[in-house]
mmCIF file of C-alpha atoms in Angstrom:
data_model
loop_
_atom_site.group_PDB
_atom_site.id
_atom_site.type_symbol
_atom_site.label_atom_id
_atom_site.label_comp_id
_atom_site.label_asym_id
_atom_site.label_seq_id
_atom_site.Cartn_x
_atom_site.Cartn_y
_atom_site.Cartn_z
ATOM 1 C CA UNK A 17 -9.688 -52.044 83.707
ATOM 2 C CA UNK A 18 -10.992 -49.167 86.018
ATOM 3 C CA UNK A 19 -9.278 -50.896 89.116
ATOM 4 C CA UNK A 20 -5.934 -51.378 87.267
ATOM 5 C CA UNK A 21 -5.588 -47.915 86.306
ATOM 6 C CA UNK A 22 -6.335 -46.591 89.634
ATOM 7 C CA UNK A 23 -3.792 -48.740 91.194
ATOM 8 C CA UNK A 24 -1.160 -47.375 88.869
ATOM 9 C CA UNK A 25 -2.269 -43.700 90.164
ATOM 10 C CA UNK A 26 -1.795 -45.176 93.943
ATOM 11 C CA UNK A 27 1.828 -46.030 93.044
ATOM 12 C CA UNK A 28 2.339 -42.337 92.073
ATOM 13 C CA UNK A 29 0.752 -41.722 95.445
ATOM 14 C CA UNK A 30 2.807 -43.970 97.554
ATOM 15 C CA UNK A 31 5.738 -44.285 96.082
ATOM 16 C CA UNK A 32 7.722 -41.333 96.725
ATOM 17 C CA UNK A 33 10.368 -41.634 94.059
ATOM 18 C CA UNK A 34 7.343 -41.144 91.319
ATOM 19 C CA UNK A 35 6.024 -38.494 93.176
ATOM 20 C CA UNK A 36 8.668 -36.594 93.318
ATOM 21 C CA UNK A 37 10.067 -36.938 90.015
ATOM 22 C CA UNK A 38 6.602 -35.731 88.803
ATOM 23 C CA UNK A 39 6.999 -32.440 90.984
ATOM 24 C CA UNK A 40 10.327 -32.324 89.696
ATOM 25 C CA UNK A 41 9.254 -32.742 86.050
ATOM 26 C CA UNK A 42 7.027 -29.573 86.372
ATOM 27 C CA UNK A 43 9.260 -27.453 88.362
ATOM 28 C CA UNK A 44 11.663 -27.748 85.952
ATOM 29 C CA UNK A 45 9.589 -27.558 82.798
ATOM 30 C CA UNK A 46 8.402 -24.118 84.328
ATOM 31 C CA UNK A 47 11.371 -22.775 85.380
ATOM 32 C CA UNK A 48 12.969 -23.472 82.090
ATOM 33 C CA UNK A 49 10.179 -21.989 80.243
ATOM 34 C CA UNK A 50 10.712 -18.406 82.365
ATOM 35 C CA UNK A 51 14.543 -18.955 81.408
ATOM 36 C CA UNK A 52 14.034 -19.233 77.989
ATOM 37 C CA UNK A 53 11.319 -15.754 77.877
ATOM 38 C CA UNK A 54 13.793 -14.180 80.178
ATOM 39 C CA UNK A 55 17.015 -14.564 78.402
ATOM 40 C CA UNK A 56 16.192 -13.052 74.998
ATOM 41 C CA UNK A 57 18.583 -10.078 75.672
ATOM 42 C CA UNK A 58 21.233 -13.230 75.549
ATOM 43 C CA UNK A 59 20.088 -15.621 73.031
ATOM 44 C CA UNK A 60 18.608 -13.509 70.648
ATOM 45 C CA UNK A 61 19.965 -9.684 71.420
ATOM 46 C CA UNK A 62 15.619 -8.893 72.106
ATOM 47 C CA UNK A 63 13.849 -7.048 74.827
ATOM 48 C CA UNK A 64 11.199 -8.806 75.762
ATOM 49 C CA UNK A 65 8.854 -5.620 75.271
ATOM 50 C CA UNK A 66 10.109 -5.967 71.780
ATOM 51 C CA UNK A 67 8.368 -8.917 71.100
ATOM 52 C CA UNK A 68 4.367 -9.598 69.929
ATOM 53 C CA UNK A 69 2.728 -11.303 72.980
ATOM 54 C CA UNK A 70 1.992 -14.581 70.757
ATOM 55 C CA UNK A 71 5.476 -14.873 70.122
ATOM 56 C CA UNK A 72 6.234 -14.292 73.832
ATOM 57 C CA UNK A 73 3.462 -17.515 74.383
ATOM 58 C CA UNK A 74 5.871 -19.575 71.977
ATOM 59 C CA UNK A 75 9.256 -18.650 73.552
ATOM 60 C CA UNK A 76 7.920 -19.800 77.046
ATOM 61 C CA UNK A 77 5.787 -22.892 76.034
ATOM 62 C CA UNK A 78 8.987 -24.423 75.606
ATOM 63 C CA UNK A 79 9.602 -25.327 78.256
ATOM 64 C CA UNK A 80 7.028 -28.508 77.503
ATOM 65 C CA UNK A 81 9.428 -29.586 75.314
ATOM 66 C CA UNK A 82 11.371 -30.654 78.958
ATOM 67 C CA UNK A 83 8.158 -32.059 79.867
ATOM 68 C CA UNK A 84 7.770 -34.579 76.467
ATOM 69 C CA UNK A 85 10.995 -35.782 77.408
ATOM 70 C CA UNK A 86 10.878 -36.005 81.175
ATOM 71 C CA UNK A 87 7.592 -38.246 80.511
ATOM 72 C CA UNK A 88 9.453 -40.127 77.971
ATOM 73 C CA UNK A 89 11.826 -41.595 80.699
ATOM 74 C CA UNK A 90 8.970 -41.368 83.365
ATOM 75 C CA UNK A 91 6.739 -44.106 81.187
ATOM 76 C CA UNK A 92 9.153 -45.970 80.420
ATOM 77 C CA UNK A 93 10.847 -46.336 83.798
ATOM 78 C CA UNK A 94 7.396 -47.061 84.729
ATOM 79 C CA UNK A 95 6.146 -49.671 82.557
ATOM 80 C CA UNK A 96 9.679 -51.450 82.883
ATOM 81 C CA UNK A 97 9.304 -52.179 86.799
ATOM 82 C CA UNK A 98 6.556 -54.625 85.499
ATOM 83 C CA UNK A 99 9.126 -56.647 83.721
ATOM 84 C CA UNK A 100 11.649 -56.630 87.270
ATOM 85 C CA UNK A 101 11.385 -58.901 90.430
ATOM 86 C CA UNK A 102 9.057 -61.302 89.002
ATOM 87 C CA UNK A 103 6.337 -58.562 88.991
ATOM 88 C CA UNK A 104 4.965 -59.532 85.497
ATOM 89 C CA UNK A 105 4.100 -63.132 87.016
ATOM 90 C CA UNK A 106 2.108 -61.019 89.855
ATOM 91 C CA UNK A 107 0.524 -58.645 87.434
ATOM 92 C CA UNK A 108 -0.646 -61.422 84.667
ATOM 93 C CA UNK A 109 -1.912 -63.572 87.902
ATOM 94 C CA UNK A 110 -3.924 -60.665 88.646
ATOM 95 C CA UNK A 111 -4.807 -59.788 85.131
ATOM 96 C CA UNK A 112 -4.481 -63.291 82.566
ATOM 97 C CA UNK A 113 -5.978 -61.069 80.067
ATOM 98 C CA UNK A 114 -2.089 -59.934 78.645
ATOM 99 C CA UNK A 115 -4.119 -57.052 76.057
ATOM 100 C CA UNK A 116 -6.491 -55.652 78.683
ATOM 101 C CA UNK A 117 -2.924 -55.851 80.865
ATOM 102 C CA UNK A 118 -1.540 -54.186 77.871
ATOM 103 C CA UNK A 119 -4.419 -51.395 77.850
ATOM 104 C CA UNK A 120 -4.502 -50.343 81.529
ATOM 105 C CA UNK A 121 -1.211 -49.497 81.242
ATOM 106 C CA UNK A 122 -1.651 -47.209 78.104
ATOM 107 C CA UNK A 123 -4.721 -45.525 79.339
ATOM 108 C CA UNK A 124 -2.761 -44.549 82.536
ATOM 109 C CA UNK A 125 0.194 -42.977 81.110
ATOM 110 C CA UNK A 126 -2.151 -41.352 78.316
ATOM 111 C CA UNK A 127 -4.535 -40.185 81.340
ATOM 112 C CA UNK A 128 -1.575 -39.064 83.404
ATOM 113 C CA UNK A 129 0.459 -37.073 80.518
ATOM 114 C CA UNK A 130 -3.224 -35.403 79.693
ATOM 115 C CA UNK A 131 -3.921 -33.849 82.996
ATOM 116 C CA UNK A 132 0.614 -32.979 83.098
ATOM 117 C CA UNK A 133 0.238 -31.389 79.854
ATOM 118 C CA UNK A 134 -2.911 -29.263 80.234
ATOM 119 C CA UNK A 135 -2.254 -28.672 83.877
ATOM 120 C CA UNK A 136 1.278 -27.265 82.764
ATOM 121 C CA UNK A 137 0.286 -25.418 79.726
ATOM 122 C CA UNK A 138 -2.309 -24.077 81.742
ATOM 123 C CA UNK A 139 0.295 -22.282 84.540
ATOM 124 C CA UNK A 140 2.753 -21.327 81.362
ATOM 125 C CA UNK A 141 -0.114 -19.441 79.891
ATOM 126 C CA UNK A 142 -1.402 -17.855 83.151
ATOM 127 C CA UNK A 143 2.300 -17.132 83.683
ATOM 128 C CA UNK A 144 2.772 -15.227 80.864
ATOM 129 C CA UNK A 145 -0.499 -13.461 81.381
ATOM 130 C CA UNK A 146 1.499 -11.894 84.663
ATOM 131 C CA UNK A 147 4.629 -11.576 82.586
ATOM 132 C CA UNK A 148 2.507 -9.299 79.613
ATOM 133 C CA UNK A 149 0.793 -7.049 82.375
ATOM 134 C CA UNK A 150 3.845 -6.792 83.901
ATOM 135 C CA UNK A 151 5.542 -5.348 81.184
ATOM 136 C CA UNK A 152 2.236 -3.659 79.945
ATOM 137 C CA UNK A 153 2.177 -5.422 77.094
ATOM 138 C CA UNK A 154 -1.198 -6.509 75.568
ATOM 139 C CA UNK A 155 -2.553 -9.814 77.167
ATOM 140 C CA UNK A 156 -3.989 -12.906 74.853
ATOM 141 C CA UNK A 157 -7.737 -13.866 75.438
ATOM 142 C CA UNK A 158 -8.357 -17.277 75.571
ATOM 143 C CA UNK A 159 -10.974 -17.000 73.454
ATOM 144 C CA UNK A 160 -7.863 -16.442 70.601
ATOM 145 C CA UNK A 161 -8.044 -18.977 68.168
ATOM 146 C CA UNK A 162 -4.543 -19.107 67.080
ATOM 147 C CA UNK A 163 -3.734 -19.835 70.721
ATOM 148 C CA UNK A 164 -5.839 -22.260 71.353
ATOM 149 C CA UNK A 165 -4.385 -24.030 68.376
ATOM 150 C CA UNK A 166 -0.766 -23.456 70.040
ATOM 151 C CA UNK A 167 -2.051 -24.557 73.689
ATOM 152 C CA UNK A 168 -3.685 -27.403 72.155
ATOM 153 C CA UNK A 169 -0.701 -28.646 69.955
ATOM 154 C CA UNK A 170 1.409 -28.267 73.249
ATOM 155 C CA UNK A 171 -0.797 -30.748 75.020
ATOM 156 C CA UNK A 172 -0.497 -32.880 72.490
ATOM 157 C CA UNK A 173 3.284 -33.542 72.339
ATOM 158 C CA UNK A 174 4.097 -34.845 75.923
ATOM 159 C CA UNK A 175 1.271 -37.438 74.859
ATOM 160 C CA UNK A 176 2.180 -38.329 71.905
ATOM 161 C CA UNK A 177 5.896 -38.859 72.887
ATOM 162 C CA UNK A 178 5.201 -40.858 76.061
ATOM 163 C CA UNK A 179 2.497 -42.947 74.472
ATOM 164 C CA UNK A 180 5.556 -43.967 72.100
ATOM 165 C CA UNK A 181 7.714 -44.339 74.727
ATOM 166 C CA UNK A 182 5.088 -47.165 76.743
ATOM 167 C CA UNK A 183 4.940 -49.027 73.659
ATOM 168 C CA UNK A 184 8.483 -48.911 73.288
ATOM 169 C CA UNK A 185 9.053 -50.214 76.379
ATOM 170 C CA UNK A 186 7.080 -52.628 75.938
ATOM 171 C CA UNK A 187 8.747 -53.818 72.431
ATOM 172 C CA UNK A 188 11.898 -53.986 73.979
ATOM 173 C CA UNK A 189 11.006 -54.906 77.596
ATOM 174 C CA UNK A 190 13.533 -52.464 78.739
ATOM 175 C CA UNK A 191 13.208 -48.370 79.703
ATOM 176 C CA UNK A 192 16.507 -47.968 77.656
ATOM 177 C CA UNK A 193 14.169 -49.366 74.446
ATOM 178 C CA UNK A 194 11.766 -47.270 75.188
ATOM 179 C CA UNK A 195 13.363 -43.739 75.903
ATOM 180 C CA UNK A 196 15.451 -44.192 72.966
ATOM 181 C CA UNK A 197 12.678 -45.472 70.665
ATOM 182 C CA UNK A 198 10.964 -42.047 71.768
ATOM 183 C CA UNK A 199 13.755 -39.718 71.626
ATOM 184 C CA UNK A 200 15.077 -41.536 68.288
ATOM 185 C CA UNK A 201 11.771 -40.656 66.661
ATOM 186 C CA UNK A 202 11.768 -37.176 67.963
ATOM 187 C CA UNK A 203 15.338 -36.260 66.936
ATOM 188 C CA UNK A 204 14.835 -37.711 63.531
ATOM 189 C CA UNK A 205 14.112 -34.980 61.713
ATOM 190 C CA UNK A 206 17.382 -32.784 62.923
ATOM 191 C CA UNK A 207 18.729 -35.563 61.348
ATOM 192 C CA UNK A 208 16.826 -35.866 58.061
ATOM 193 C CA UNK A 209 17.234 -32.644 56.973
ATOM 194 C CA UNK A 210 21.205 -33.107 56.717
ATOM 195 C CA UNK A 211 20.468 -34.983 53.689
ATOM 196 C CA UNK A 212 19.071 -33.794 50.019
ATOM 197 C CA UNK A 213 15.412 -32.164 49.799
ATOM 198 C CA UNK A 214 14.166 -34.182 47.751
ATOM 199 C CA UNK A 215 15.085 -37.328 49.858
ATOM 200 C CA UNK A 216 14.181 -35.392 53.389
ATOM 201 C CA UNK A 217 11.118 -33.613 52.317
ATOM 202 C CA UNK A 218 9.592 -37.185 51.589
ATOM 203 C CA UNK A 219 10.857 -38.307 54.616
ATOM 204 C CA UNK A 220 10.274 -35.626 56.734
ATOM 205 C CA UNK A 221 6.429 -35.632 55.446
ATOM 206 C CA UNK A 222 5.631 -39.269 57.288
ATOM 207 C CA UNK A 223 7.531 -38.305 60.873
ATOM 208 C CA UNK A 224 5.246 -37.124 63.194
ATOM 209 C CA UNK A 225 7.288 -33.589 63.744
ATOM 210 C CA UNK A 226 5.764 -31.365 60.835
ATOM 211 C CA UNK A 227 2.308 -33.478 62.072
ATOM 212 C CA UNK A 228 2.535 -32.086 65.538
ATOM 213 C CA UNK A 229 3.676 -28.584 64.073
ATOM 214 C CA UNK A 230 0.570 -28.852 62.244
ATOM 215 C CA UNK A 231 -1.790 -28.722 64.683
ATOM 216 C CA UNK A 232 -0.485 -25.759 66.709
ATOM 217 C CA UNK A 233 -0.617 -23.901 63.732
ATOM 218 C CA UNK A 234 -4.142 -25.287 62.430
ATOM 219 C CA UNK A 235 -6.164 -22.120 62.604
ATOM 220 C CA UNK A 236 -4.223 -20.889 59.707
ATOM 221 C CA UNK A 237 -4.371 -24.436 57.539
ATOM 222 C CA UNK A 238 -7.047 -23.967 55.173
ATOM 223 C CA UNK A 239 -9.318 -27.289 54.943
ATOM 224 C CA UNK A 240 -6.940 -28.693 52.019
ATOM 225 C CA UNK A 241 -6.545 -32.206 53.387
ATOM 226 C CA UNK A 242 -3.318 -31.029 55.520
ATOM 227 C CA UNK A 243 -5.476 -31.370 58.983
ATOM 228 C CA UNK A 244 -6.412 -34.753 58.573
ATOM 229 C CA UNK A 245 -3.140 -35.954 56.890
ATOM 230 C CA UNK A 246 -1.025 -34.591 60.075
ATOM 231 C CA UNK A 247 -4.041 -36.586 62.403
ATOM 232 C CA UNK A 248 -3.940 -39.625 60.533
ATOM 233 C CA UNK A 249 -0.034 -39.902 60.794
ATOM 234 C CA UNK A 250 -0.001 -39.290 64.360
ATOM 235 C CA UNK A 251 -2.528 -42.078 64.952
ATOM 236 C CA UNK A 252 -0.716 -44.345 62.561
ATOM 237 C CA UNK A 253 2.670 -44.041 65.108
ATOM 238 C CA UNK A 254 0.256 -44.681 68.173
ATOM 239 C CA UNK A 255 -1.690 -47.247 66.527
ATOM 240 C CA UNK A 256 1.533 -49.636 64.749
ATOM 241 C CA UNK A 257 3.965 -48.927 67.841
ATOM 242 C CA UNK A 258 1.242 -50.442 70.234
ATOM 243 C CA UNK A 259 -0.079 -53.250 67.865
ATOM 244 C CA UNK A 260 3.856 -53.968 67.985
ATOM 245 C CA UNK A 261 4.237 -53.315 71.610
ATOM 246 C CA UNK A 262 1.321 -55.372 72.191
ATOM 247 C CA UNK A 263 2.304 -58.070 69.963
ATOM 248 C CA UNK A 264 5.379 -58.981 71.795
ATOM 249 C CA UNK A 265 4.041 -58.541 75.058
ATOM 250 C CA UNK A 266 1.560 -61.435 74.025
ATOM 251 C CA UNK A 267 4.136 -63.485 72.247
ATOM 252 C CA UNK A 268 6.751 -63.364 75.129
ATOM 253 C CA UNK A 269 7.138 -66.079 77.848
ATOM 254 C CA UNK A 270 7.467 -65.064 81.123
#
């Protein structure tokens, strides 16, 4: 397992078109972060001295949003090559094992959207750290438990959406499959609410948007059961999307 997922990490190496469409994936998620902070006057008629320095934190962090979706099409552009140019029949010659095949390829893209996310949310923060002192505004400690819970909620959604996008891919043995199983379950809710409360609130409670909104904004959830719900419904979409992903990886014949 070990050797499988460090071979996937020496394509990103070698390969230049992964490379650089990683570097491209955090320039841009940065840049658009500073567009959004720096564009208030436009988008929302705000100086930026106007605002609370949490709320600048939001309006910049963003920009992961551009990240969750560049990883989308990253993993599942990814795990799709395996299913071109006869490379399955290589890779299950290697590996006969088709669910610790499966697994490598899981743990890499959840290894490799961890240390994307944090390493991004990391620069945003430091970023807006310069932009506050800047503008002598008052900085955010670390040590901030509210922002932990936003930094924290931030990592989480590049994750979560590219782990959905692998098993996607997967499913439907195709990137297109995957990027719009991913996207489809993001967008969801935009399209939910269009309908009656009482059909979207129901709805809306078992999509994994208002989970994931949840845990940037835990600090403030008092221990009522709303915590673990919004964990155990994010797990559920990991856990049934890979069992199905999976599944038809072991049922197909290649």
């Amino acid at each position: 397992m070990k050797h499988l997922i460090n071979a996937d990490f020496k394509k990103i190496s070698f390969l230049t078109s992964h490379r650089n469409y990683l570097i491209v994936l955090s320039l841009l998620s940065l840049s658009f972060g500073l567009i959004f902070l720096f564009t208030l006057g436009v988008t929302q008629g705000k100086d930026l001295t106007e605002l609370p320095a949490m709320e600048v934190i939001d309006i910049s962090l963003l920009g992961m949003d551009v990240a969750a979706i560049m990883l989308i099409i990253f993993s599942a552009t990814f795990i799709s090559k395996e299913f071109s140019h006869d490379a399955i029949h290589t890779s299950l010659a290697i590996t006969p094992l088709r669910q610790k095949f499966y697994l490598s390829k899981i743990l890499f893209i959840m290894i490799l959207s961890l240390i994307i996310s944090i390493t991004l949310t990391l620069i945003i923060f430091g970023l807006d750290q310069l932009v506050l002192l800047t503008n002598n505004m008052r900085t955010v400690s670390l040590n901030d438990q509210v922002l932990l819970s936003k930094l924290f909620g931030t990592v989480i959604l590049p994750l979560f959406y590219s782990l959905l996008s692998a098993a996607g891919t997967f499913y439907f043995r195709s990137a297109a499959g995957g990027i719009m199983f991913a996207i489809g379950v993001m967008f969801l809710p935009a399209l939910m609410k269009l309908f009656p409360a009482s059909f979207s609130d129901m709805v809306l409670m078992l999509l994994p948007e208002k989970s994931l909104h949840i845990l940037t904004e835990m600090s403030t959830v008092t221990f009522n059961g709303q915590l673990m719900s919004a964990i155990l419904i994010l797990l559920s979409w990991i856990l049934i999307s890979n069992i199905l992903g999976l599944w038809k990886l072991k049922k197909a014949d290649f």
